[in-house]
Coordinates of C-alpha atoms and ligand atoms in Angstrom, one line a residue:
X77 CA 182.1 -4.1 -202.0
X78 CA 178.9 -5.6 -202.9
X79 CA 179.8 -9.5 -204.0
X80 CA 178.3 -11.1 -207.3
X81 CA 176.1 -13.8 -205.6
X82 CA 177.3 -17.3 -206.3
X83 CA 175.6 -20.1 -205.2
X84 CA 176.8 -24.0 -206.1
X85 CA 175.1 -27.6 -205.7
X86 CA 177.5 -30.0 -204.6
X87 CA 176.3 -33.3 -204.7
X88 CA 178.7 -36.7 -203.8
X89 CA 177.9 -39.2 -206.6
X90 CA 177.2 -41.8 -204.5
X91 CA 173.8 -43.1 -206.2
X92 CA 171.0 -41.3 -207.6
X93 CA 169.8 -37.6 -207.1
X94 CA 166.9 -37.3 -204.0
X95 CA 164.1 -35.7 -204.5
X96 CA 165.2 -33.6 -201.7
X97 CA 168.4 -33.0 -203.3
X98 CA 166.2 -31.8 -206.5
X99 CA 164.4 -29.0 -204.4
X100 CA 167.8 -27.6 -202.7
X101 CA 169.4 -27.2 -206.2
X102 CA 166.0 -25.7 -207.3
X103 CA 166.1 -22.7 -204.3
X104 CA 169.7 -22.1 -204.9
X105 CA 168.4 -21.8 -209.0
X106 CA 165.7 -19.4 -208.0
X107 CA 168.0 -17.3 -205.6
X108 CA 171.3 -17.2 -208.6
X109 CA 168.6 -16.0 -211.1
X110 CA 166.8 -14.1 -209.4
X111 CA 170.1 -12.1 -207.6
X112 CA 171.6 -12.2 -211.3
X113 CA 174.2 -14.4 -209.6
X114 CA 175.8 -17.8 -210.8
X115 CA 175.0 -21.4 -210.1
X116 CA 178.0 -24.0 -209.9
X117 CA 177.7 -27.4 -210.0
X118 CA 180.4 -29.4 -208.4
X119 CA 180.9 -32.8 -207.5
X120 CA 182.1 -33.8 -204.4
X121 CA 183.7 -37.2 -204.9
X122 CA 186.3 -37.2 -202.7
X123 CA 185.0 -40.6 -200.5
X124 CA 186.0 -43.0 -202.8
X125 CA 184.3 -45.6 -200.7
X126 CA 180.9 -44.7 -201.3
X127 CA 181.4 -43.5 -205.1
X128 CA 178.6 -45.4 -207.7
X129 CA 179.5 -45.0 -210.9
X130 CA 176.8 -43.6 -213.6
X131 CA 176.2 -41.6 -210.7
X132 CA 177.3 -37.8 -211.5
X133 CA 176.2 -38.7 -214.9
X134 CA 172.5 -39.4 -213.5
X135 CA 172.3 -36.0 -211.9
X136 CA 173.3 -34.1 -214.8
X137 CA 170.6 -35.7 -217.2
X138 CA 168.1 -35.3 -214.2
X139 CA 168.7 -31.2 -214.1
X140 CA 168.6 -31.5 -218.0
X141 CA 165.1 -33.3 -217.7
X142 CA 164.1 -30.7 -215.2
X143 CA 165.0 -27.2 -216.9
X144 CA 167.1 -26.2 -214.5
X145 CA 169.9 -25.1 -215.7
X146 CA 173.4 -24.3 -214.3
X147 CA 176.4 -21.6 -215.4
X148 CA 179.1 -23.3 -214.5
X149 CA 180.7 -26.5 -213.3
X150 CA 181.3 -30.3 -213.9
X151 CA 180.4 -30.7 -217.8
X152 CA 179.1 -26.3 -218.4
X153 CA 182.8 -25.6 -217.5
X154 CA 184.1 -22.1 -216.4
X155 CA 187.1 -20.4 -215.1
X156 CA 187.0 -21.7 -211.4
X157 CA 187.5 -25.0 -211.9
X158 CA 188.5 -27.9 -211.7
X159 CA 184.8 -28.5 -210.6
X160 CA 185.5 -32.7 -210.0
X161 CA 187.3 -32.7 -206.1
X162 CA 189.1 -35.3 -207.1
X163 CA 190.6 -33.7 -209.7
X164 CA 191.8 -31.1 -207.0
X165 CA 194.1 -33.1 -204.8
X166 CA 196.7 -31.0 -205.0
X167 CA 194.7 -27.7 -203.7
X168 CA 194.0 -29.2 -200.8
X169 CA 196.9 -30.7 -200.0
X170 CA 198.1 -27.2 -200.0
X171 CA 195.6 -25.9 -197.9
X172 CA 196.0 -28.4 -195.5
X173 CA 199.8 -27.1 -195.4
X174 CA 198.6 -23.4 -194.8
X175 CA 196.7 -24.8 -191.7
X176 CA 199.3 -26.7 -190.4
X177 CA 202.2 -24.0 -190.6
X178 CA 199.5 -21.5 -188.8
X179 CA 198.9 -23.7 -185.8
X180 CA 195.4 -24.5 -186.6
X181 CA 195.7 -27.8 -187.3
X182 CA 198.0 -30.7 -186.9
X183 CA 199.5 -34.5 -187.7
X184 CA 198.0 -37.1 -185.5
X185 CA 199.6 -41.0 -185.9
X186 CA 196.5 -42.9 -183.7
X187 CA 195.6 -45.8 -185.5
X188 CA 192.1 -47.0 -185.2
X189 CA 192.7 -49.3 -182.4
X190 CA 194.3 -47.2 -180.1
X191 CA 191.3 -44.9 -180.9
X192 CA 188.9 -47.9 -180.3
X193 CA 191.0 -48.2 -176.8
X194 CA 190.6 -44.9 -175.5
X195 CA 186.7 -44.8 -176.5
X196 CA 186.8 -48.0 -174.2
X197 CA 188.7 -46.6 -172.0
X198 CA 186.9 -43.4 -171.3
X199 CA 183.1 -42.8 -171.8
X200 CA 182.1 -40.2 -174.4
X201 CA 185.6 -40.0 -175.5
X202 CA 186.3 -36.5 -178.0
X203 CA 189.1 -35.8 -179.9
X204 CA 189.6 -32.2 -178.6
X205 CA 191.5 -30.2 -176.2
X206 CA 190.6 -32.6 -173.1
X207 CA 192.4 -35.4 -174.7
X208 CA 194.6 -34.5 -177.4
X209 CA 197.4 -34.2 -174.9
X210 CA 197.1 -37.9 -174.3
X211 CA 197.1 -38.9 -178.2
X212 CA 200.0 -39.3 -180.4
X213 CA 199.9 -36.4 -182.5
X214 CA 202.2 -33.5 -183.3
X215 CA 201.4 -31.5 -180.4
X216 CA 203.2 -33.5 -177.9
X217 CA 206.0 -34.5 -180.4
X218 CA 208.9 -33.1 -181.4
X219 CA 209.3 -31.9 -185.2
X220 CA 212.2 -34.5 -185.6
X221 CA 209.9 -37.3 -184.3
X222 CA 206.8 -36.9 -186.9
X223 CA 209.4 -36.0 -189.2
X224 CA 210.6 -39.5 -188.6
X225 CA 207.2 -41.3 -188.1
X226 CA 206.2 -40.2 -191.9
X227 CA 209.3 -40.7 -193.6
X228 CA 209.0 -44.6 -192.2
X229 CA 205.9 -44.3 -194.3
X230 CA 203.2 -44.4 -190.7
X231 CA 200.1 -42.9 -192.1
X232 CA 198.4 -40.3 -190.6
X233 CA 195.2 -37.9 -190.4
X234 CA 195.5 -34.1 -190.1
X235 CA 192.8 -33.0 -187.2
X236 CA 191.6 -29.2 -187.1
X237 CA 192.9 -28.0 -183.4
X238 CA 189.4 -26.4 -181.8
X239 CA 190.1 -23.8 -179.1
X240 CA 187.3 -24.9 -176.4
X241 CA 185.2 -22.7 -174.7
X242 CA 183.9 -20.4 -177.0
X243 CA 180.5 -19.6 -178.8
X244 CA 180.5 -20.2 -182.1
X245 CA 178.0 -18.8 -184.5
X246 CA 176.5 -19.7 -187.3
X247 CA 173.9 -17.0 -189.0
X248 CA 171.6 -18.7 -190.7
X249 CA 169.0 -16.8 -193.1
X250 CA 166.2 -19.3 -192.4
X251 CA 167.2 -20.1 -188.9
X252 CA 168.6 -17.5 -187.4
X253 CA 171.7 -17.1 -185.3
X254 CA 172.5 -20.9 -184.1
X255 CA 174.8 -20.9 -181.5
X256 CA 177.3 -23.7 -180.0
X257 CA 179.6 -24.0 -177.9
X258 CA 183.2 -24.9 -179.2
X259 CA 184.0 -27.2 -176.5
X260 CA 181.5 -29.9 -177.3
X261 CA 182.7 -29.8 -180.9
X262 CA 185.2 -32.2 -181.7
X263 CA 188.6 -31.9 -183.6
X264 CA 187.7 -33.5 -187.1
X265 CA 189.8 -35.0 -189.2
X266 CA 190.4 -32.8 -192.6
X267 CA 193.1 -34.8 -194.4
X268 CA 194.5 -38.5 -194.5
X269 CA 197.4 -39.6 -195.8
X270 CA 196.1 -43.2 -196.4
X271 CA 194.5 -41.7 -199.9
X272 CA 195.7 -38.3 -199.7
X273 CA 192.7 -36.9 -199.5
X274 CA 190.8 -34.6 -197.7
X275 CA 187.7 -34.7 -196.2
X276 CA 184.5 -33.3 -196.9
X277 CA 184.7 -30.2 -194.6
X278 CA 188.3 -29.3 -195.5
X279 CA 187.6 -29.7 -199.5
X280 CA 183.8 -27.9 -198.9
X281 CA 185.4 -25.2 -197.3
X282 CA 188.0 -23.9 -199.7
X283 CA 186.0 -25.1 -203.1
X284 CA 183.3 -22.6 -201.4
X285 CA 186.0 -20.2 -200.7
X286 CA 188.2 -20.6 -204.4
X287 CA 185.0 -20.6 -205.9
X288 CA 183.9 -17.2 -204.2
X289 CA 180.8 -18.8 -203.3
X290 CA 178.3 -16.1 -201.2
X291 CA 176.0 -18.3 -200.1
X292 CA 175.7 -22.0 -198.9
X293 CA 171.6 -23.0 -199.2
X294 CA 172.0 -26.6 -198.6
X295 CA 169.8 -29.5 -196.7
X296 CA 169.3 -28.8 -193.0
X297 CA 171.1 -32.2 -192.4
X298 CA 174.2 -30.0 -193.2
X299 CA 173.7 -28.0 -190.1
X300 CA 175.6 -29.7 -187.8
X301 CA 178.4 -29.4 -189.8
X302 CA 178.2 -25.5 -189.7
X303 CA 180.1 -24.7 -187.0
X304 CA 182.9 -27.0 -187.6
X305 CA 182.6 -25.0 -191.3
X306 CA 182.3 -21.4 -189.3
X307 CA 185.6 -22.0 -187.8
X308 CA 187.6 -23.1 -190.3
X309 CA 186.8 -20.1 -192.4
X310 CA 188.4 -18.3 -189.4
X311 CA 191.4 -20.3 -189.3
X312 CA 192.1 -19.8 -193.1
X313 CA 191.8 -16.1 -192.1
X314 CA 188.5 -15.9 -195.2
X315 CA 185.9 -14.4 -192.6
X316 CA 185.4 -11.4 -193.9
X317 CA 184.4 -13.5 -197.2
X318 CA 182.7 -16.6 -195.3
X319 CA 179.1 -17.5 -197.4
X320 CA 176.0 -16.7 -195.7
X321 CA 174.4 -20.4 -194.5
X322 CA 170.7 -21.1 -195.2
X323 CA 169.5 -24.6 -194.2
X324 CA 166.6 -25.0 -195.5
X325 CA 164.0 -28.0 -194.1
X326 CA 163.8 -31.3 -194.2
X327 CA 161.3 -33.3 -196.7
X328 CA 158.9 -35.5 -194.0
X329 CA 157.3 -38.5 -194.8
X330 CA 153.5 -38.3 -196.5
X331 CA 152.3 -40.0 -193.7
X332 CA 153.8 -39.9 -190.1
X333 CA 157.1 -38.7 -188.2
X334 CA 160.4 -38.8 -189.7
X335 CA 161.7 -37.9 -192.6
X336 CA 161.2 -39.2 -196.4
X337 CA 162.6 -42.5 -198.1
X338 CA 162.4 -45.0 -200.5
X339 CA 160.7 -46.4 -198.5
X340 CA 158.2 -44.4 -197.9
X341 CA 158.0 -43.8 -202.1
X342 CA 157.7 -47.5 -202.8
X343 CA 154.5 -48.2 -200.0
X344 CA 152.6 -45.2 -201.3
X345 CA 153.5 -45.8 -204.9
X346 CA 155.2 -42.6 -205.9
X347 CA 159.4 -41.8 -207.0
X348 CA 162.1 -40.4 -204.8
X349 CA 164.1 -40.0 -207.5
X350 CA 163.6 -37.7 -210.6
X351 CA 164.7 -40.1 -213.1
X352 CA 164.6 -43.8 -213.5
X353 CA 167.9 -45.8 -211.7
X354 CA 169.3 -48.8 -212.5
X355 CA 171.4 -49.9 -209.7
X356 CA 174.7 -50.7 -210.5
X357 CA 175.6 -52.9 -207.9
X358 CA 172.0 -54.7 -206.6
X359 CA 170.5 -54.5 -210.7
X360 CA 167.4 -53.1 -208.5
X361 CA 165.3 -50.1 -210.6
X362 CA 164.3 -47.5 -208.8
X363 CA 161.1 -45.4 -210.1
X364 CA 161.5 -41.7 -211.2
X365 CA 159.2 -39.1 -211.9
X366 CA 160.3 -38.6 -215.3
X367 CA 159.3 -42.6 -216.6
X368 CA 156.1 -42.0 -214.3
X369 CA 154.9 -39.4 -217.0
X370 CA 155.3 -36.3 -214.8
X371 CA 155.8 -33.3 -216.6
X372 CA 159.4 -31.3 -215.2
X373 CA 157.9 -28.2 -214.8
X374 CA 154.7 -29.9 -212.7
X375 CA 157.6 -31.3 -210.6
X376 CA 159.4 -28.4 -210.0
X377 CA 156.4 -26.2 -209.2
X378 CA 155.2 -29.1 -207.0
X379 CA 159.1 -28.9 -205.5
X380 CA 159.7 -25.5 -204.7
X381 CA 156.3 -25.0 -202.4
X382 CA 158.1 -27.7 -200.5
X383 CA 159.2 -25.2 -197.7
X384 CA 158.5 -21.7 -199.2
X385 CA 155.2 -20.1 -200.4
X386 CA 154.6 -16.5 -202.2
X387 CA 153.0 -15.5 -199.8
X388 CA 149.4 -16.2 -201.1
X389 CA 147.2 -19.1 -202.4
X390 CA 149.1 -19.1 -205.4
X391 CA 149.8 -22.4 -206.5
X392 CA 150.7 -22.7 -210.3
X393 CA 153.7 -21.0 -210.9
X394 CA 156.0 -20.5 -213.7
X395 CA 160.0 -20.9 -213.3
X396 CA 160.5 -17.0 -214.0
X397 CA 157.6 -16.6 -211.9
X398 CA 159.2 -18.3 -208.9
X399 CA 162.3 -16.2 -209.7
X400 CA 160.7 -13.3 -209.0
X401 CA 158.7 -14.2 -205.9
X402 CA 161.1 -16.7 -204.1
X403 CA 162.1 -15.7 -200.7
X404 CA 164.8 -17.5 -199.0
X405 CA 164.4 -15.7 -196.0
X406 CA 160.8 -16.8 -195.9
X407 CA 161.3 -20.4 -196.0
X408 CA 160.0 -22.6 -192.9
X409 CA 162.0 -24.1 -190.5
X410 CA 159.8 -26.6 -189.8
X411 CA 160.0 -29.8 -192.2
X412 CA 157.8 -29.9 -195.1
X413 CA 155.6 -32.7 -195.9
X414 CA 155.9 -34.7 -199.2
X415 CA 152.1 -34.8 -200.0
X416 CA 152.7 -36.4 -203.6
X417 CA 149.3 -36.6 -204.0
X418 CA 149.4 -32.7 -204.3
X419 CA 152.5 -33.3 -207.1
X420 CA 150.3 -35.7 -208.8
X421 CA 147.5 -32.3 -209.2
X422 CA 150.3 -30.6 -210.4
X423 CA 150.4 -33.1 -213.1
X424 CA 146.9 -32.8 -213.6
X425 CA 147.1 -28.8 -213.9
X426 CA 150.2 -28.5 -216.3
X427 CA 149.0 -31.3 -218.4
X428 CA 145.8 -30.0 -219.0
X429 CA 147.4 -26.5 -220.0
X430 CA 149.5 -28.5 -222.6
X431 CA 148.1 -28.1 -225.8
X432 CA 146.4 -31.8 -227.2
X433 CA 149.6 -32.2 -229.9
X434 CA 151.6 -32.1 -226.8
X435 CA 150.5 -35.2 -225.8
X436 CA 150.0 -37.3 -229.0
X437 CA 153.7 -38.5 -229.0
X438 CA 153.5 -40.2 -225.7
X439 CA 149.8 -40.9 -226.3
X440 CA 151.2 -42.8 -229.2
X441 CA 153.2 -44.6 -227.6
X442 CA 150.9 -46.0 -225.2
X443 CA 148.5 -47.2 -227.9
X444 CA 151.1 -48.8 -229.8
X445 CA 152.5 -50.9 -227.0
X446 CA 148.4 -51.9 -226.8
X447 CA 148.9 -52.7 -230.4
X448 CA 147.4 -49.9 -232.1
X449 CA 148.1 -47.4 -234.7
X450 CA 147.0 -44.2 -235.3
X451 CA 147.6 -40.8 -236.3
X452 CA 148.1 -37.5 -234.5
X453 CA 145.7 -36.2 -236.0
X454 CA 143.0 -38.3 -234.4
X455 CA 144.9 -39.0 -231.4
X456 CA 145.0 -35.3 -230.8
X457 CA 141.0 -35.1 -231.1
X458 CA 140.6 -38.1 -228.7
X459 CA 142.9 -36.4 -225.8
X460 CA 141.0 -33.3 -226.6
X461 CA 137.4 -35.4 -225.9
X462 CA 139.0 -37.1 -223.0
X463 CA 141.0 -34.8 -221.0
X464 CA 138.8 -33.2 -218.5
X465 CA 137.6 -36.4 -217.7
X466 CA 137.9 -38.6 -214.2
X467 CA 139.0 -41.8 -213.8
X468 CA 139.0 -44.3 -211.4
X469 CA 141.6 -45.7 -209.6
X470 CA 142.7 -48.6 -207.0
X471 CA 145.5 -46.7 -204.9
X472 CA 148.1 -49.2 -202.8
X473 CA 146.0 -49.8 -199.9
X474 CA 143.2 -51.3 -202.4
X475 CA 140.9 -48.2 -201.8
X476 CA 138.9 -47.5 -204.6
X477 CA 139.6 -44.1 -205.6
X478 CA 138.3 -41.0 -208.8
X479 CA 140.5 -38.4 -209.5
X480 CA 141.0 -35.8 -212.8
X481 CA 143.3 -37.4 -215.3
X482 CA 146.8 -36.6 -214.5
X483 CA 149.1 -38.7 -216.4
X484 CA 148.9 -39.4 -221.0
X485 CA 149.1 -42.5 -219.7
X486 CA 145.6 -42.5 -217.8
X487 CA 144.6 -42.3 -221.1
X488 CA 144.2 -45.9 -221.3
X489 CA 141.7 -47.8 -221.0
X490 CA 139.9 -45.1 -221.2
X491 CA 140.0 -44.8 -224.9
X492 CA 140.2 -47.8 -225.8
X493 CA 136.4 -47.6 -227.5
X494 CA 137.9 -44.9 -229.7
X495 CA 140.6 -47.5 -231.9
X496 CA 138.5 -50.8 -230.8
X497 CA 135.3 -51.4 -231.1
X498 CA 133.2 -53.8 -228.5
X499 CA 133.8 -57.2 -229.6
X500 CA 131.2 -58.6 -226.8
X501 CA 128.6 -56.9 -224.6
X502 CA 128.6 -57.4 -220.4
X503 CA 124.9 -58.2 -219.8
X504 CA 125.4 -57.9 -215.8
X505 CA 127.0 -54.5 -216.4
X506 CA 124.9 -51.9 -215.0
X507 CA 124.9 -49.4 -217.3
X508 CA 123.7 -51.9 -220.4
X509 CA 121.0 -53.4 -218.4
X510 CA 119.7 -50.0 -217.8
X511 CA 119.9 -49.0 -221.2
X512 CA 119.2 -52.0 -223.5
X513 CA 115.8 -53.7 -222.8
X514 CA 113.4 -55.6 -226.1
X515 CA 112.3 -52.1 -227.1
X516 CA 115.9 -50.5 -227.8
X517 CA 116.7 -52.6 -231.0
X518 CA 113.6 -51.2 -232.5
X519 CA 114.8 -47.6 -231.8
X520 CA 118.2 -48.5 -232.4
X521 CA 117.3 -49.5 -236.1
X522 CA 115.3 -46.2 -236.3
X523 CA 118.8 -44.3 -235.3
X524 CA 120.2 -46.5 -238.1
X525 CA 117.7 -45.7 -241.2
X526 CA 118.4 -41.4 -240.1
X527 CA 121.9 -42.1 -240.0
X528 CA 122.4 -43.6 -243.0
X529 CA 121.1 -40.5 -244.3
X530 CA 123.3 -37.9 -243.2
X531 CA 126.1 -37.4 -246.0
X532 CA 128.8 -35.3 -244.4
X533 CA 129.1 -37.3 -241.1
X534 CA 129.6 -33.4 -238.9
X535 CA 128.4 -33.3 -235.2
X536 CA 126.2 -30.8 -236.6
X537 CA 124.3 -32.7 -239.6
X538 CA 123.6 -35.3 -237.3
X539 CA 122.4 -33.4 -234.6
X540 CA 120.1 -31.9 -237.1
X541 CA 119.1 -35.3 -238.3
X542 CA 118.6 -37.1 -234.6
X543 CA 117.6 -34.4 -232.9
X544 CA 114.0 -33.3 -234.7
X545 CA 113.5 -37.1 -234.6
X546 CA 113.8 -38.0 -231.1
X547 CA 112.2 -34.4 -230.3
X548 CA 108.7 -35.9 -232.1
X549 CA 108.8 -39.3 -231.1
X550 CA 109.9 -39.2 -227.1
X551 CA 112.7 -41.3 -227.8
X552 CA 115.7 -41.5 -226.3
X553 CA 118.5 -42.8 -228.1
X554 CA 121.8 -41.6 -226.2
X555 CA 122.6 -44.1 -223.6
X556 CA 121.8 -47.1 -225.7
X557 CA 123.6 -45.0 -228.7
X558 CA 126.4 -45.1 -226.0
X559 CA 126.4 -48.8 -225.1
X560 CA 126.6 -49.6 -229.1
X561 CA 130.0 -47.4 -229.6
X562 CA 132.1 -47.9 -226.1
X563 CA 130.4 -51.1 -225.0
X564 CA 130.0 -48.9 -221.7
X565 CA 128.8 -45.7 -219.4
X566 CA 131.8 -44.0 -220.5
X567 CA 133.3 -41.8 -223.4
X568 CA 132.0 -38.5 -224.8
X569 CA 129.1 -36.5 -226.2
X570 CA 127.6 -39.4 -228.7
X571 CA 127.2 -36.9 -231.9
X572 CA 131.2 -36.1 -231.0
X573 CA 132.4 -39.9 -230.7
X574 CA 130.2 -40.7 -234.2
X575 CA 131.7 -38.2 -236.0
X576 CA 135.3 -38.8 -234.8
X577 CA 133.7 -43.6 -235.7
X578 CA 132.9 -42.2 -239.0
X579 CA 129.4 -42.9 -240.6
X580 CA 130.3 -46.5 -241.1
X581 CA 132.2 -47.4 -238.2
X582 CA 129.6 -46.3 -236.7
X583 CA 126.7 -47.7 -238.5
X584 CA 128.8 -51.1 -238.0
X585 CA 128.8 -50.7 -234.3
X586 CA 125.2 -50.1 -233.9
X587 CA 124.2 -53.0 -235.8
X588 CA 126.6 -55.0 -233.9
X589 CA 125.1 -54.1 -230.8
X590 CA 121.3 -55.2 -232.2
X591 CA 122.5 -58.7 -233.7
X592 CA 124.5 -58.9 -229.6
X593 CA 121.8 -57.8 -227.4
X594 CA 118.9 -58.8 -228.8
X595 CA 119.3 -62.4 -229.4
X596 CA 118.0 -64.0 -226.0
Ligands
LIG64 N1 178.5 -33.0 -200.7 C1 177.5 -32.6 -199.8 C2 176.2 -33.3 -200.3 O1 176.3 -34.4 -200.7 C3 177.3 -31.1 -199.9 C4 176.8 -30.5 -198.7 C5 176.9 -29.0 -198.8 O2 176.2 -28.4 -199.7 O3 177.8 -28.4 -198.2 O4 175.1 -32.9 -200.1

């Protein structure tokens, strides 16, 4: 019978989400929805060592931020759950027993020094069927004896018992069959008494199972694991309903070998994370995309070509559209590069699709904390002036640098001109020198006396006022026009800018820029 196709995310909340953790839970989105299937989302706390509080709470607002949304698990509920492995202690206790009583598994008393002793003693030491024999564990003890050993309260691990010498094999949809042999595998540990808990194989395995997961696309740093994971499935019995694996590949470094970290985020200035974190312990703040001003659907699209493409040059994709292309059996094997200056063009593209209103509340924001008020209305027509236009830059390595505006808050300075009018004029700029010499004031009062005259201050009445004028007379008014109302070579079309001034704000400026630059 043909399975519904679960899939599940399953981080451990033990700080915030990776950005590589972002793009596996965005291919096992696009392969639920697009197989009709569901997504769980299940938290795999059960190493209470490395647990961060705030964590699991972090990765839930991040998916909010992002869109992608799941059907069932730790805070969307359903009927499979507990989804929190702590909360299912006594499963795997269970579980652990059903292993046990079948002879897959059993009770081994070693304490960590007499395991540090044998590793001293013997190079390369493994748990497995070379050694076990040699350990104190429940294959060379009587019943009565462990009996006895955990009734005086000794602790204890429970080890899977590998039969060596066969191939295991793991089908992987990305990677093919990956075959090991099961005698260089060793005999993990699934259970401790110490905290009566399991581990993360033993509790991955029979949440995937309980949860009648189909498939397990998760981070090729998982693969290792597989095996291990393969034959536990067969010593529950659960093959015939053992998930397909897909590992998908690794997120490389922008620049280099080896694959992405912090690190690597905080030397070329972009996030790992997709939110903001406040580190509990070490009060350090870590960037995320989300404070950085990127858009979550520019993420995601930036994300999910991390390892797959359709196919064709198709860059700019919508979420359903990804649904419906997305191929897992088409992603690379090889590890992906994180070019982030491609996710900052993504910015650039999706921003630019956003309609102007879109960005006035964040454009807002960013003149306010510059200590200026406006409204949305005239915010809206200065993003629509300003969009399309480059700015420049000085990147991390002091390289000066253009590129297409890509963030609301690029916005700034670059409009400053349109809220603040020059209080002072750079004589050693360029641009002014070019464009103001003794002759300008003359043709800047000229630009005055027609201005004055146009009533209904429209890009097109002046136009029809300035342009006749400097047709007959050979003047050029623009770039001086230019250096009177930004005070630079920037901004928009002049008639535009004037009309958004005002006739008087205008007016003011010019005259300001006469009194300033002609004075010697
Ligand atoms: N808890 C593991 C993690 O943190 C899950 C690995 C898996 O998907 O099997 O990524």
């Amino acid at each position: 019978m043909e399975r519904k196709v679960r899939v599940r995310f399953a981080p451990s909340p033990t700080g915030p989400l990776h950005i590589g953790g972002v793009r596996t839970a965005l291919y096992n989105y696009l392969f639920a929805k697009q197989h009709g299937g569901d997504l769980i989302f299940r938290i795999e706390d059960t190493d209470s060592n490395r647990f961060v509080p705030g964590a699991e709470e972090y990765i839930i607002e991040s998916f909010k931020w992002l869109g992608i949304n799941f059907d069932e698990g730790v805070s969307f509920g359903g009927d499979h759950g507990p989804y929190r492995q702590s909360e299912r202690k006594d499963i795997y206790k269970k579980y652990v027993q059903v292993l046990l009583d079948a002879d897959k598994a059993y009770i081994a008393f070693d304490t960590p020094e007499e395991l540090d002793a044998k590793r001293a003693e013997i190079e390369n030491f493994q748990y497995d069927a070379s050694t076990r024999l040699m350990m104190r564990n429940s294959l060379v003890m009587s019943k009565e004896e462990v009996d006895q050993l955990i009734n005086d309260g000794h602790q204890y691990v429970v080890r899977i018992k590998i039969e060596p010498g066969r191939d295991v094999v793991v089908h992987d949809i990305i990677r093919g069959d990956v075959s090991i042999n099961s005698s260089v595998l060793d005999d993990k540990v699934l259970y401790k008494s110490a905290d009566q808990l399991p581990t993360y194989h033993l509790a991955n395995i029979v949440d995937d199972h309980l949860m009648e997961v189909t498939h397990v696309i998760r981070g090729e740093e998982w693969l290792p694991s597989a095996p291990l994971h393969v034959l536990l499935y067969e010593a529950f019995g659960w093959q015939d309903t053992m998930p397909q694996f897909a590992h998908l590949p690794l997120l490389l470094k922008p620049v280099g070998n080896g694959k992405l970290s912090k690190r690597d985020g905080d030397k070329l200035g972009f996030p790992v994370f997709p939110l903001e974190w406040h580190d509990p312990k070490s009060g350090e703040t870590s960037s995320g995309y989300r404070e950085k001003g990127y858009l979550p659907e520019a993420l995601v699209n930036f994300l999910a070509l991390l390892g797959w493409n359709p196919g064709n040059d198709q860059e700019v994709m919508s979420l359903d559209e990804m649904v419906k292309l997305f191929d897992l059996s088409k992603c690379s094997k090889a590890g992906a590069r994180f070019d982030y200056v491609k996710g900052i063009w993504f910015n650039h593209q999706y921003l630019l699709n956003k309609p102007a209103k879109d960005w006035t509340p964040e454009f807002d924001a960013l003149l306010k904390t510059n200590g200026i008020e406006s409204t949305p209305e005239k915010e809206a027509q200065v993003v629509e002036m300003m969009k399309t236009k480059v700015i420049e830059y000085v990147d991390k390595e002091n390289n000066k640098k253009k590129r297409n505006i890509s963030f609301v808050s690029d916005l700034w300075p670059l409009c400053k001109f349109f809220f603040v009018a020059p209080d002072s004029f750079n004589k050693d700029d360029k641009f002014i020198r070019k464009n103001w010499n003794e002759e300008t004031a003359g043709m800047m009062r000229q630009l005055v006396d027609i201005l004055s005259n146009v009533d209904d201050f429209t890009i097109e009445n002046q136009k029809a006022a300035v342009d006749p004028w400097a047709e007959q007379t050979g003047l050029r008014p623009w770039n001086a026009w230019r250096v009177a109302l930004v005070g630079a070579g920037q901004g928009p079309d002049m008639y535009e800018l004037s009309a958004f001034l005002g006739k008087q704000e205008t007016i003011k400026r010019i005259n300001f820029a006469i009194t300033s630059l002609s004075c010697e």
